[in-house]
């Protein structure tokens, strides 16, 4: 099988074949360069070195001075007009701009704030399972997994109920898009729709921010638009970008972990038995193993700022590298029998939440909290819950995304 990570066809292959291809790439002495074609309006072209070993991904993630997140981290590199929409998003920034934004928004993710959210998360899980029971067996993604993360993000931000229908509708449009474009005419349409939906979401939260700046409440939007002790606050545009970043980064990722998770626990009954026999003892390890095994975000890109030697590969300033988190998470030198789903292994060194560096997932603890609460509610109230048949996966080079997963209980 010829391997071309820049070819859209590669990402349509079954996951198993893709993992085999990455295993072959990991065995090579040096990272391979893949050429990307320019597509008018959609892609800038160029190419990238594929970092597929755990050690290489960690090295690049940690050294953000050399491996820059500017001007963007998605791949293929989008053209300027798409970048403009996400321009003020911290995931695409280096320090000091990145550090300033991260300092302001991390107050939303402090242990105290997350502790305050627990009651809301538990109540939301209970309601979701009530509705799922009333609806009967069906699609786990639509009925269960997709409902929690967006709800939690709206709760955190203090999005009023009246606005949520609009937010949900826009998020649905924005996530219908995938990193891989099947054909040009359809893709331009999808990219435009996606961008418009994200801009509309930004406008919604900017309006909310102005209301909260005038009359602050106890919610996160109020905290972000009013100055902290150092006099720092988000501008309108930064607030808009932060909200869409949360929706893009925190919605599908947690949803997909739960959707793949229910299938993994069904396909591996001995692992499920371990978990359900002592939920508290095993759920922490099970969540890390799910994130390792699934790698909900399969890759992010960096641009090299100066000449650099990476394990004998001579990188030049301006070169692009793509950090394949999904491949690093199957590296046998770190995770023996890496293709085995094992909730008792030490999965902690996984890079599913990004490498150890300034961009390490800000929402990792929130995601863990959501997944834990949802599985606790499901296994307590629906002990017979299991996936049925195969999931429908989204074709993407970025998200390991499940469109639907039949299930019963
Ligand atoms: C299982 C669920 C999740 C996974 C697998 C995941 C994965 C990731 C990864 C790989 C990155 C690194 C980006 C990079 O390398 O440049 C990241 C960053 C980020 N994530 Fe998550 N994420 C998850 C859940 C969440 C949630 C629930 C939120 C918030 C609601 C969130 C918010 C963010 C933010 C704001 C960043 C950017 C951090 C920065 O640039 O400093 N994530 N995430």
Coordinates of C-alpha atoms and ligand atoms in Angstrom, one line a residue:
X1 CA 0.0 0.0 0.0
X2 CA 1.4 3.4 -1.0
X3 CA 1.2 5.9 1.9
X4 CA 0.4 9.5 1.1
X5 CA -0.8 11.4 4.2
X6 CA -1.5 14.5 2.1
X7 CA -3.8 12.6 -0.2
X8 CA -7.4 12.8 0.8
X9 CA -7.9 9.2 -0.3
X10 CA -5.7 8.0 2.6
X11 CA -8.2 9.4 5.2
X12 CA -11.0 7.4 3.6
X13 CA -9.3 4.1 4.4
X14 CA -10.5 2.1 7.3
X15 CA -8.9 3.1 10.6
X16 CA -7.1 -0.3 10.9
X17 CA -5.3 0.2 7.6
X18 CA -4.3 3.8 8.6
X19 CA -2.8 2.6 11.8
X20 CA -0.8 -0.1 9.9
X21 CA 0.5 2.7 7.6
X22 CA 1.6 4.8 10.6
X23 CA 3.3 1.8 12.1
X24 CA 5.4 1.5 8.9
X25 CA 6.2 5.2 9.0
X26 CA 7.3 4.9 12.6
X27 CA 9.8 2.2 11.6
X28 CA 11.5 4.4 9.1
X29 CA 14.7 6.2 10.2
X30 CA 13.6 9.7 9.4
X31 CA 10.2 11.6 9.2
X32 CA 8.9 11.6 5.7
X33 CA 8.0 14.7 3.7
X34 CA 4.5 14.8 2.0
X35 CA 3.7 17.3 -0.7
X36 CA 0.4 19.2 -0.6
X37 CA -1.3 20.5 -3.6
X38 CA -2.6 24.1 -3.7
X39 CA -6.4 24.3 -4.1
X40 CA -7.7 27.8 -5.1
X41 CA -9.7 29.4 -2.2
X42 CA -9.2 26.4 0.1
X43 CA -5.6 25.5 0.6
X44 CA -2.2 27.2 0.5
X45 CA -0.2 24.2 -0.7
X46 CA 3.4 23.3 0.2
X47 CA 4.0 20.2 2.3
X48 CA 5.0 18.9 5.7
X49 CA 7.2 16.5 7.5
X50 CA 5.1 13.9 9.3
X51 CA 6.2 13.4 13.0
X52 CA 4.8 10.0 13.8
X53 CA 6.9 8.8 16.7
X54 CA 6.0 9.6 20.3
X55 CA 9.4 11.1 21.1
X56 CA 9.3 13.4 18.1
X57 CA 5.8 14.7 18.8
X58 CA 6.7 15.4 22.4
X59 CA 9.9 17.2 21.4
X60 CA 8.1 19.5 18.9
X61 CA 5.2 20.1 21.3
X62 CA 7.5 21.1 24.1
X63 CA 9.7 23.4 22.1
X64 CA 7.2 26.0 21.1
X65 CA 9.9 28.6 20.4
X66 CA 11.1 26.6 17.4
X67 CA 7.9 24.8 16.6
X68 CA 5.5 27.7 16.2
X69 CA 1.7 27.6 16.2
X70 CA 1.5 30.7 14.0
X71 CA 0.1 31.4 11.5
X72 CA -2.1 28.3 12.1
X73 CA -2.2 24.7 13.2
X74 CA -4.6 23.0 10.9
X75 CA -3.4 21.1 7.9
X76 CA -3.7 21.4 4.9
X77 CA -3.0 25.1 5.7
X78 CA -6.1 27.1 5.0
X79 CA -5.9 30.4 3.0
X80 CA -5.9 33.8 4.7
X81 CA -9.7 34.3 4.5
X82 CA -10.4 31.2 6.6
X83 CA -7.5 32.1 9.0
X84 CA -9.0 35.5 9.5
X85 CA -12.0 34.0 11.2
X86 CA -9.9 32.2 13.7
X87 CA -7.1 34.8 13.8
X88 CA -7.5 35.7 17.4
X89 CA -7.8 32.2 18.6
X90 CA -5.0 31.2 21.1
X91 CA -4.5 27.8 19.6
X92 CA -3.0 29.6 16.6
X93 CA -0.7 31.9 18.6
X94 CA 2.7 31.9 20.2
X95 CA 3.8 33.6 23.4
X96 CA 3.5 36.3 24.5
X97 CA 0.1 36.7 22.8
X98 CA -0.8 33.1 23.6
X99 CA 0.3 33.4 27.3
X100 CA -1.8 36.5 27.8
X101 CA -5.0 34.9 26.4
X102 CA -4.4 31.6 28.2
X103 CA -3.9 33.5 31.5
X104 CA -7.2 35.3 31.1
X105 CA -9.3 32.3 30.1
X106 CA -7.7 29.7 32.4
X107 CA -9.8 31.1 35.2
X108 CA -12.7 29.2 33.6
X109 CA -10.8 25.9 34.1
X110 CA -9.5 26.3 37.7
X111 CA -10.2 23.4 40.0
X112 CA -12.7 25.6 41.9
X113 CA -14.6 26.6 38.7
X114 CA -14.7 22.9 37.6
X115 CA -15.8 21.9 41.0
X116 CA -18.7 24.3 40.8
X117 CA -19.7 22.8 37.5
X118 CA -20.0 19.2 38.8
X119 CA -23.6 19.6 40.0
X120 CA -24.7 20.9 36.5
X121 CA -22.8 18.2 34.7
X122 CA -24.4 15.4 36.9
X123 CA -27.9 17.0 36.4
X124 CA -27.4 17.2 32.6
X125 CA -26.2 13.5 32.5
X126 CA -29.4 12.5 34.4
X127 CA -31.6 14.4 32.0
X128 CA -29.9 13.0 29.0
X129 CA -30.3 9.4 30.2
X130 CA -34.0 10.1 31.1
X131 CA -34.5 11.3 27.5
X132 CA -32.5 8.3 26.1
X133 CA -34.7 5.9 28.1
X134 CA -37.8 7.5 26.9
X135 CA -36.6 7.4 23.3
X136 CA -35.5 3.8 23.4
X137 CA -32.4 2.2 21.7
X138 CA -31.2 4.2 18.7
X139 CA -28.1 6.4 17.9
X140 CA -25.7 6.8 20.8
X141 CA -24.2 9.9 19.2
X142 CA -27.4 11.8 18.7
X143 CA -29.2 10.7 21.8
X144 CA -26.4 10.7 24.3
X145 CA -22.8 11.7 23.4
X146 CA -23.5 14.9 21.4
X147 CA -25.7 16.4 24.0
X148 CA -23.4 16.8 27.0
X149 CA -20.3 18.8 25.9
X150 CA -22.2 21.6 24.2
X151 CA -24.5 21.9 27.1
X152 CA -21.6 22.2 29.5
X153 CA -19.9 24.8 27.4
X154 CA -23.1 26.9 27.3
X155 CA -23.5 26.5 31.0
X156 CA -19.9 27.6 31.6
X157 CA -20.2 30.7 29.4
X158 CA -23.6 31.6 30.9
X159 CA -25.3 31.4 27.5
X160 CA -29.0 32.1 28.2
X161 CA -31.6 29.4 27.4
X162 CA -33.2 31.6 24.8
X163 CA -29.9 31.7 22.8
X164 CA -29.2 28.0 22.9
X165 CA -31.4 26.9 20.1
X166 CA -29.5 29.2 17.8
X167 CA -26.1 28.1 19.2
X168 CA -27.0 24.4 18.7
X169 CA -28.2 25.0 15.1
X170 CA -25.0 26.9 14.2
X171 CA -22.7 24.3 15.8
X172 CA -24.5 21.6 13.8
X173 CA -23.7 23.5 10.6
X174 CA -20.1 24.2 11.6
X175 CA -19.4 20.5 12.5
X176 CA -20.9 19.1 9.3
X177 CA -17.7 20.2 7.7
X178 CA -14.6 18.0 7.8
X179 CA -10.9 18.6 7.4
X180 CA -11.0 16.6 4.2
X181 CA -13.0 18.0 1.2
X182 CA -14.5 15.3 -1.0
X183 CA -14.9 17.5 -4.1
X184 CA -14.2 21.1 -4.9
X185 CA -17.6 22.6 -5.5
X186 CA -19.1 20.9 -2.5
X187 CA -16.1 21.9 -0.4
X188 CA -16.2 25.6 -1.2
X189 CA -19.9 25.6 -0.2
X190 CA -19.2 23.7 3.0
X191 CA -16.3 25.8 3.9
X192 CA -18.3 29.0 3.4
X193 CA -21.2 27.7 5.4
X194 CA -19.0 26.5 8.2
X195 CA -17.2 29.9 8.3
X196 CA -20.6 31.8 8.3
X197 CA -21.9 29.6 11.1
X198 CA -18.8 30.3 13.2
X199 CA -19.0 34.0 12.5
X200 CA -22.6 34.0 13.6
X201 CA -21.6 32.2 16.9
X202 CA -19.0 34.9 17.4
X203 CA -21.6 37.6 17.0
X204 CA -23.9 35.9 19.4
X205 CA -21.3 35.8 22.2
X206 CA -20.0 39.3 21.5
X207 CA -23.6 40.6 22.0
X208 CA -23.8 38.7 25.2
X209 CA -20.4 40.1 26.3
X210 CA -21.5 43.6 25.8
X211 CA -24.6 43.0 27.9
X212 CA -22.5 41.4 30.6
X213 CA -19.9 44.2 30.5
X214 CA -22.7 46.6 31.3
X215 CA -24.3 44.4 33.9
X216 CA -21.9 41.6 35.1
X217 CA -23.3 38.4 36.6
X218 CA -21.5 35.4 38.1
X219 CA -20.8 33.7 34.8
X220 CA -17.7 33.2 32.7
X221 CA -18.6 35.7 30.0
X222 CA -18.9 38.4 32.7
X223 CA -15.5 37.4 34.1
X224 CA -13.8 37.5 30.7
X225 CA -15.1 40.9 29.6
X226 CA -14.5 42.6 33.0
X227 CA -10.9 43.3 34.0
X228 CA -9.0 40.9 36.3
X229 CA -6.6 42.0 39.0
X230 CA -3.9 42.7 36.4
X231 CA -6.4 44.8 34.4
X232 CA -6.6 42.2 31.6
X233 CA -9.8 41.5 29.8
X234 CA -10.8 40.0 26.4
X235 CA -11.6 42.3 23.5
X236 CA -14.9 41.6 21.5
X237 CA -13.0 39.7 18.9
X238 CA -11.0 37.7 21.3
X239 CA -14.2 36.7 23.2
X240 CA -15.8 35.6 19.9
X241 CA -12.8 33.5 18.9
X242 CA -12.6 32.0 22.4
X243 CA -16.2 30.9 22.3
X244 CA -15.8 29.3 18.9
X245 CA -12.5 27.7 19.9
X246 CA -14.3 26.1 22.9
X247 CA -17.1 24.9 20.7
X248 CA -14.7 23.5 18.1
X249 CA -12.2 22.1 20.6
X250 CA -14.4 21.0 23.4
X251 CA -17.5 19.7 21.7
X252 CA -16.7 17.0 19.2
X253 CA -13.6 15.8 21.0
X254 CA -15.5 14.8 24.2
X255 CA -18.4 13.5 22.2
X256 CA -16.2 11.3 20.0
X257 CA -14.4 9.9 23.0
X258 CA -17.7 8.8 24.5
X259 CA -19.0 7.4 21.2
X260 CA -15.8 5.4 20.5
X261 CA -15.7 4.5 24.2
X262 CA -19.0 2.7 24.3
X263 CA -18.0 0.6 21.3
X264 CA -14.6 -0.2 22.8
X265 CA -16.2 -1.3 26.1
X266 CA -18.7 -3.4 24.2
X267 CA -16.0 -5.0 22.0
X268 CA -13.8 -5.7 25.1
X269 CA -16.1 -7.3 27.6
X270 CA -13.4 -8.2 30.1
X271 CA -12.4 -4.5 30.2
X272 CA -16.0 -3.5 30.7
X273 CA -16.3 -6.0 33.5
X274 CA -13.3 -4.6 35.3
X275 CA -14.8 -1.1 35.0
X276 CA -18.3 -1.9 36.1
X277 CA -17.1 -4.1 39.0
X278 CA -15.2 -1.2 40.5
X279 CA -16.1 2.0 38.6
X280 CA -14.2 4.4 40.9
X281 CA -11.0 2.4 40.8
X282 CA -10.9 2.1 37.0
X283 CA -12.7 5.0 35.4
X284 CA -9.6 7.3 35.6
X285 CA -7.5 4.8 33.7
X286 CA -10.3 4.0 31.3
X287 CA -10.7 7.6 30.3
X288 CA -6.9 8.0 29.6
X289 CA -6.9 4.7 27.7
X290 CA -9.9 5.9 25.6
X291 CA -8.2 9.2 24.8
X292 CA -5.0 7.4 23.9
X293 CA -6.7 4.7 21.8
X294 CA -9.1 6.9 20.0
X295 CA -7.0 10.1 19.7
X296 CA -10.0 12.3 19.0
X297 CA -7.8 14.9 17.5
X298 CA -5.5 13.1 15.1
X299 CA -3.0 15.8 14.3
X300 CA -2.0 19.5 14.6
X301 CA 0.7 21.4 12.7
X302 CA 3.6 23.6 13.6
X303 CA 5.9 25.8 11.5
X304 CA 9.6 25.8 12.2
X305 CA 11.1 29.2 13.2
X306 CA 14.8 28.5 12.8
X307 CA 17.0 25.7 11.5
X308 CA 16.8 22.7 13.8
X309 CA 18.0 19.2 13.9
X310 CA 15.3 16.7 14.9
X311 CA 16.8 13.2 15.3
X312 CA 19.0 13.7 12.3
X313 CA 16.4 15.5 10.2
X314 CA 17.6 18.9 9.2
X315 CA 14.7 21.3 9.4
X316 CA 14.9 24.7 7.9
X317 CA 13.1 27.9 9.1
X318 CA 9.7 27.9 7.4
X319 CA 9.4 24.1 7.1
X320 CA 6.1 22.7 8.4
X321 CA 5.8 19.6 10.5
X322 CA 2.6 17.8 11.4
X323 CA 2.4 16.2 14.9
X324 CA 0.4 13.0 14.4
X325 CA -1.0 12.5 17.9
X326 CA -2.9 9.3 16.8
X327 CA 0.3 7.7 15.6
X328 CA 2.4 8.7 18.7
X329 CA -0.3 7.2 20.8
X330 CA 0.3 3.8 19.1
X331 CA 4.1 3.9 19.5
X332 CA 5.1 0.5 20.8
X333 CA 8.2 1.9 22.4
X334 CA 6.0 3.7 24.9
X335 CA 2.8 1.7 24.8
X336 CA 3.5 -2.1 24.6
X337 CA 0.8 -3.9 22.6
X338 CA -0.4 -0.5 21.6
X339 CA -3.3 -1.8 19.5
X340 CA -4.8 -3.5 22.6
X341 CA -7.4 -1.5 24.6
X342 CA -6.4 -2.0 28.2
X343 CA -7.8 0.2 30.9
X344 CA -5.2 -1.0 33.4
X345 CA -2.2 0.1 31.4
X346 CA -0.3 3.3 32.2
X347 CA -1.7 5.4 29.3
X348 CA -0.8 8.7 31.0
X349 CA 2.1 9.6 28.7
X350 CA -0.3 9.7 25.8
X351 CA -0.5 12.9 23.7
X352 CA -4.2 12.7 23.0
X353 CA -4.6 16.1 24.8
X354 CA -1.5 17.4 22.9
X355 CA 2.2 17.2 23.8
X356 CA 3.5 18.6 27.1
X357 CA 3.9 22.3 26.2
X358 CA 2.1 25.6 26.3
X359 CA -0.8 24.4 24.1
X360 CA -1.6 21.3 26.2
X361 CA -5.4 21.0 26.2
X362 CA -6.9 23.6 28.5
X363 CA -10.1 21.5 28.8
X364 CA -8.5 18.2 29.6
X365 CA -9.8 18.1 33.2
X366 CA -13.2 19.2 32.1
X367 CA -13.4 16.5 29.4
X368 CA -12.4 13.9 32.0
X369 CA -15.1 15.2 34.3
X370 CA -17.8 15.0 31.6
X371 CA -16.8 11.5 30.4
X372 CA -16.6 10.2 34.0
X373 CA -20.1 11.6 34.9
X374 CA -21.7 10.3 31.7
X375 CA -20.4 6.8 32.0
X376 CA -21.3 6.7 35.7
X377 CA -24.9 7.6 34.9
X378 CA -25.1 5.2 31.9
X379 CA -23.6 2.2 33.7
X380 CA -25.6 2.8 36.9
X381 CA -29.0 3.2 35.2
X382 CA -28.6 1.2 32.0
X383 CA -26.4 -1.8 33.0
X384 CA -27.2 -3.6 29.7
X385 CA -26.1 -0.7 27.5
X386 CA -24.0 -1.7 24.5
X387 CA -23.1 -0.6 21.0
X388 CA -24.6 -2.5 18.1
X389 CA -22.8 -2.9 14.8
X390 CA -20.3 -0.5 13.4
X391 CA -20.1 3.3 13.7
X392 CA -20.5 5.6 10.8
X393 CA -17.2 7.6 10.8
X394 CA -16.7 11.1 9.3
X395 CA -14.1 11.2 6.6
X396 CA -11.5 13.6 8.1
X397 CA -7.8 14.0 8.5
X398 CA -8.3 15.8 11.7
X399 CA -11.1 14.6 13.9
X400 CA -11.6 10.9 14.7
X401 CA -15.2 11.7 14.5
X402 CA -18.2 9.4 14.8
X403 CA -21.3 10.5 13.0
X404 CA -23.5 7.8 14.4
X405 CA -23.2 4.6 16.5
X406 CA -26.2 2.4 17.0
X407 CA -26.8 1.2 20.5
X408 CA -29.2 -0.6 22.8
X409 CA -29.8 -1.1 26.5
Ligands
LIG1 C1 -11.3 14.2 25.0 C2 -11.5 15.5 24.8 C3 -10.5 16.4 24.2 C4 -9.4 16.2 23.5 C5 -8.9 14.8 23.0 C6 -8.7 17.4 23.2 C7 -7.5 17.6 22.5 C8 -6.8 18.7 22.4 C9 -5.5 18.9 21.8 C10 -4.7 17.7 21.1 C11 -5.1 20.1 22.0 C12 -3.7 20.7 21.6 C13 -3.6 21.7 20.5 C14 -2.2 21.9 20.0 O1 -1.4 21.0 20.0 O2 -1.9 23.0 19.4 C15 -6.1 20.9 22.7 C16 -6.1 22.2 23.0 C17 -7.2 22.9 23.5 N1 -8.3 22.3 24.0 FE1 -8.8 20.4 24.1 N2 -9.4 18.4 23.8 C18 -10.5 17.9 24.5 C19 -11.5 18.5 25.2 C20 -11.5 19.9 25.4 C21 -12.6 20.5 26.1 C22 -13.8 19.9 26.8 C23 -12.3 21.9 26.0 C24 -13.1 23.1 26.6 C25 -14.4 23.1 26.7 C26 -11.0 22.0 25.3 C27 -10.4 23.2 25.0 C28 -9.2 23.3 24.5 C29 -8.5 24.6 24.2 C30 -9.1 26.0 24.6 C31 -7.3 24.3 23.6 C32 -6.2 25.3 23.2 C33 -5.1 25.5 24.2 C34 -4.0 26.4 23.8 O3 -3.8 26.7 22.6 O4 -3.3 26.9 24.7 N3 -10.6 20.8 24.9 N4 -7.2 20.0 22.9

